[in-house]
Coordinates of C-alpha atoms in Angstrom, one line a residue:
M1 CA 43.8 22.2 -21.3
A2 CA 40.6 24.3 -21.2
D3 CA 41.8 25.7 -17.8
Q4 CA 45.0 26.8 -19.4
N5 CA 43.2 28.5 -22.3
M6 CA 40.8 30.2 -19.8
S7 CA 43.8 31.4 -17.7
D8 CA 45.4 32.8 -20.9
A9 CA 42.1 34.6 -21.7
I10 CA 41.8 36.1 -18.3
E11 CA 45.5 37.2 -18.3
T12 CA 45.0 38.8 -21.8
Y13 CA 41.9 40.6 -20.7
L14 CA 43.6 42.1 -17.7
K15 CA 46.7 43.1 -19.6
Q16 CA 44.6 44.8 -22.2
I17 CA 43.1 47.0 -19.5
L18 CA 46.6 47.6 -18.1
R19 CA 47.8 48.9 -21.4
Q20 CA 45.3 51.8 -21.0
S21 CA 46.1 52.4 -17.4
E22 CA 49.0 51.3 -15.3
K23 CA 46.7 50.4 -12.4
I24 CA 43.4 48.5 -12.3
E25 CA 41.0 47.5 -9.6
I26 CA 38.8 44.5 -10.1
R27 CA 36.3 42.5 -8.1
R28 CA 37.3 38.9 -8.2
S29 CA 33.6 37.7 -8.2
E30 CA 32.7 40.0 -11.1
L31 CA 35.6 38.8 -13.2
A32 CA 34.8 35.2 -12.4
Q33 CA 31.2 35.8 -13.5
L34 CA 32.4 37.5 -16.7
F35 CA 34.5 34.5 -17.6
D36 CA 32.1 31.9 -16.1
V37 CA 34.8 30.4 -13.8
V38 CA 35.2 29.9 -10.1
P39 CA 36.8 32.8 -8.2
S40 CA 39.8 30.6 -7.4
Q41 CA 40.6 30.6 -11.1
I42 CA 41.0 34.4 -10.9
N43 CA 43.2 34.0 -7.9
Y44 CA 45.4 31.5 -9.8
V45 CA 45.8 33.8 -12.8
I46 CA 46.7 36.8 -10.6
K47 CA 49.0 34.8 -8.4
T48 CA 50.9 33.2 -11.3
R49 CA 50.8 35.8 -14.0
F50 CA 50.9 39.1 -12.2
T51 CA 54.0 38.7 -9.9
I52 CA 56.8 41.2 -9.1
Q53 CA 59.0 39.1 -11.3
N54 CA 56.6 39.9 -14.2
G55 CA 56.6 43.6 -13.2
Y56 CA 53.4 43.9 -11.2
I57 CA 52.4 44.6 -7.6
V58 CA 49.1 43.1 -6.5
E59 CA 47.2 44.4 -3.5
S60 CA 43.9 43.1 -2.2
K61 CA 41.2 44.1 0.2
R62 CA 38.8 41.4 1.4
G63 CA 35.2 41.9 2.5
G64 CA 32.0 43.4 1.0
G65 CA 33.8 46.3 -0.7
G66 CA 36.8 44.2 -1.5
Y67 CA 38.9 44.5 -4.6
I68 CA 42.1 43.3 -6.2
R69 CA 44.4 46.1 -7.4
I70 CA 47.0 45.3 -10.0
V71 CA 49.7 47.9 -10.6
Q72 CA 52.2 47.6 -13.4
I73 CA 55.5 48.9 -12.1
P74 CA 58.0 50.5 -14.4
L75 CA 61.3 49.1 -13.0
R76 CA 63.4 51.8 -14.6
T77 CA 61.8 54.7 -12.7
D78 CA 62.4 53.6 -9.1
P79 CA 65.4 51.5 -7.9
R80 CA 63.2 50.4 -4.9
F81 CA 61.3 48.1 -7.2
I82 CA 64.5 46.4 -8.3
E83 CA 65.3 45.9 -4.6
E84 CA 61.8 44.4 -4.1
L85 CA 62.5 42.1 -7.1
I86 CA 65.8 41.0 -5.5
Q87 CA 64.1 40.4 -2.2
S88 CA 61.4 38.3 -3.9
L89 CA 63.9 35.8 -5.4
S90 CA 64.1 32.5 -3.7
E91 CA 67.4 30.8 -3.0
V92 CA 66.8 28.5 -5.9
V93 CA 65.7 30.3 -9.1
S94 CA 64.0 28.4 -11.9
V95 CA 64.5 29.0 -15.6
R96 CA 60.9 30.2 -15.8
E97 CA 61.3 32.7 -13.0
A98 CA 64.5 34.0 -14.6
T99 CA 62.8 34.3 -17.9
D100 CA 59.9 36.3 -16.4
I101 CA 62.4 38.7 -14.8
I102 CA 64.5 39.2 -17.9
E103 CA 61.3 39.8 -20.0
S104 CA 60.3 42.5 -17.4
L105 CA 63.7 44.1 -17.6
Y106 CA 63.4 44.1 -21.4
R107 CA 59.9 45.5 -21.4
D108 CA 60.9 48.3 -19.1
E109 CA 64.0 49.0 -21.3
L110 CA 66.6 48.2 -18.7
L111 CA 68.0 45.6 -21.1
T112 CA 68.0 45.5 -24.8
E113 CA 66.5 42.4 -26.6
R114 CA 70.0 41.3 -27.4
E115 CA 71.2 41.7 -23.9
G116 CA 68.2 39.8 -22.6
K117 CA 68.8 36.9 -24.9
I118 CA 72.4 36.7 -23.9
V119 CA 71.6 36.7 -20.2
L120 CA 68.9 34.0 -20.7
T121 CA 71.5 31.9 -22.6
M122 CA 73.8 32.2 -19.6
L123 CA 71.0 31.3 -17.1
S124 CA 69.8 28.4 -19.2
K125 CA 69.7 24.7 -18.0
E126 CA 72.4 23.9 -20.6
A127 CA 74.8 26.7 -19.4
L128 CA 74.4 25.7 -15.8
A129 CA 74.5 22.0 -16.3
V130 CA 76.5 21.2 -13.1
G131 CA 74.9 17.8 -12.5
D132 CA 72.7 19.0 -9.7
A133 CA 69.5 20.9 -10.4
R134 CA 69.4 22.6 -7.0
M135 CA 72.9 23.9 -7.4
A136 CA 72.1 25.1 -10.9
G137 CA 69.1 27.0 -9.5
Q138 CA 71.3 28.5 -6.8
L139 CA 73.9 29.6 -9.3
R140 CA 71.1 31.1 -11.5
G141 CA 69.8 33.0 -8.5
Q142 CA 73.3 34.4 -7.6
L143 CA 73.9 35.5 -11.2
L144 CA 70.4 37.1 -11.4
R145 CA 70.9 38.9 -8.1
Q146 CA 74.2 40.3 -9.4
L147 CA 72.6 41.5 -12.6
L148 CA 69.8 43.2 -10.6
N149 CA 72.2 44.8 -8.2
R150 CA 74.1 46.2 -11.0
L151 CA 71.0 47.6 -12.6
R152 CA 69.8 49.0 -9.3
F153 CA 73.2 50.7 -8.8
E154 CA 73.1 52.2 -12.3
S155 CA 69.5 53.5 -11.8
E156 CA 70.5 55.0 -8.4
R157 CA 73.3 57.0 -10.1
K158 CA 71.0 58.6 -12.7

């Protein structure tokens, strides 16, 4: 439980910095020292909380002058990012992954809050209760890809 709280604290800290700038560069070891955790804890937070599905691109450089760069990507400004999001989807999409994507679309004003809630209802376990979890995940992925393709098409026309 303490690890979860520490992960939340690290995520919150990084997101506060990202509110001031859409790009940050950090040194994993310095951040680990700041929070008194092992560097792998920083990796875990970045890998799970700063994904393309959540609206971030992460770049890293290893070595003595190494860094981790986190860039918040505004999906509405470039249809290529929506394409990257589509490409990042696995064949079977979980409810959590779908929720992360819909929250990113809402945050970037590609969906209204109401539209996001409607889409999440349609992608829920209850709505896709077909008796096979894998098949439900595949259906969720197909539906989400169609939504993203439509949004990409609309953004390309603007």
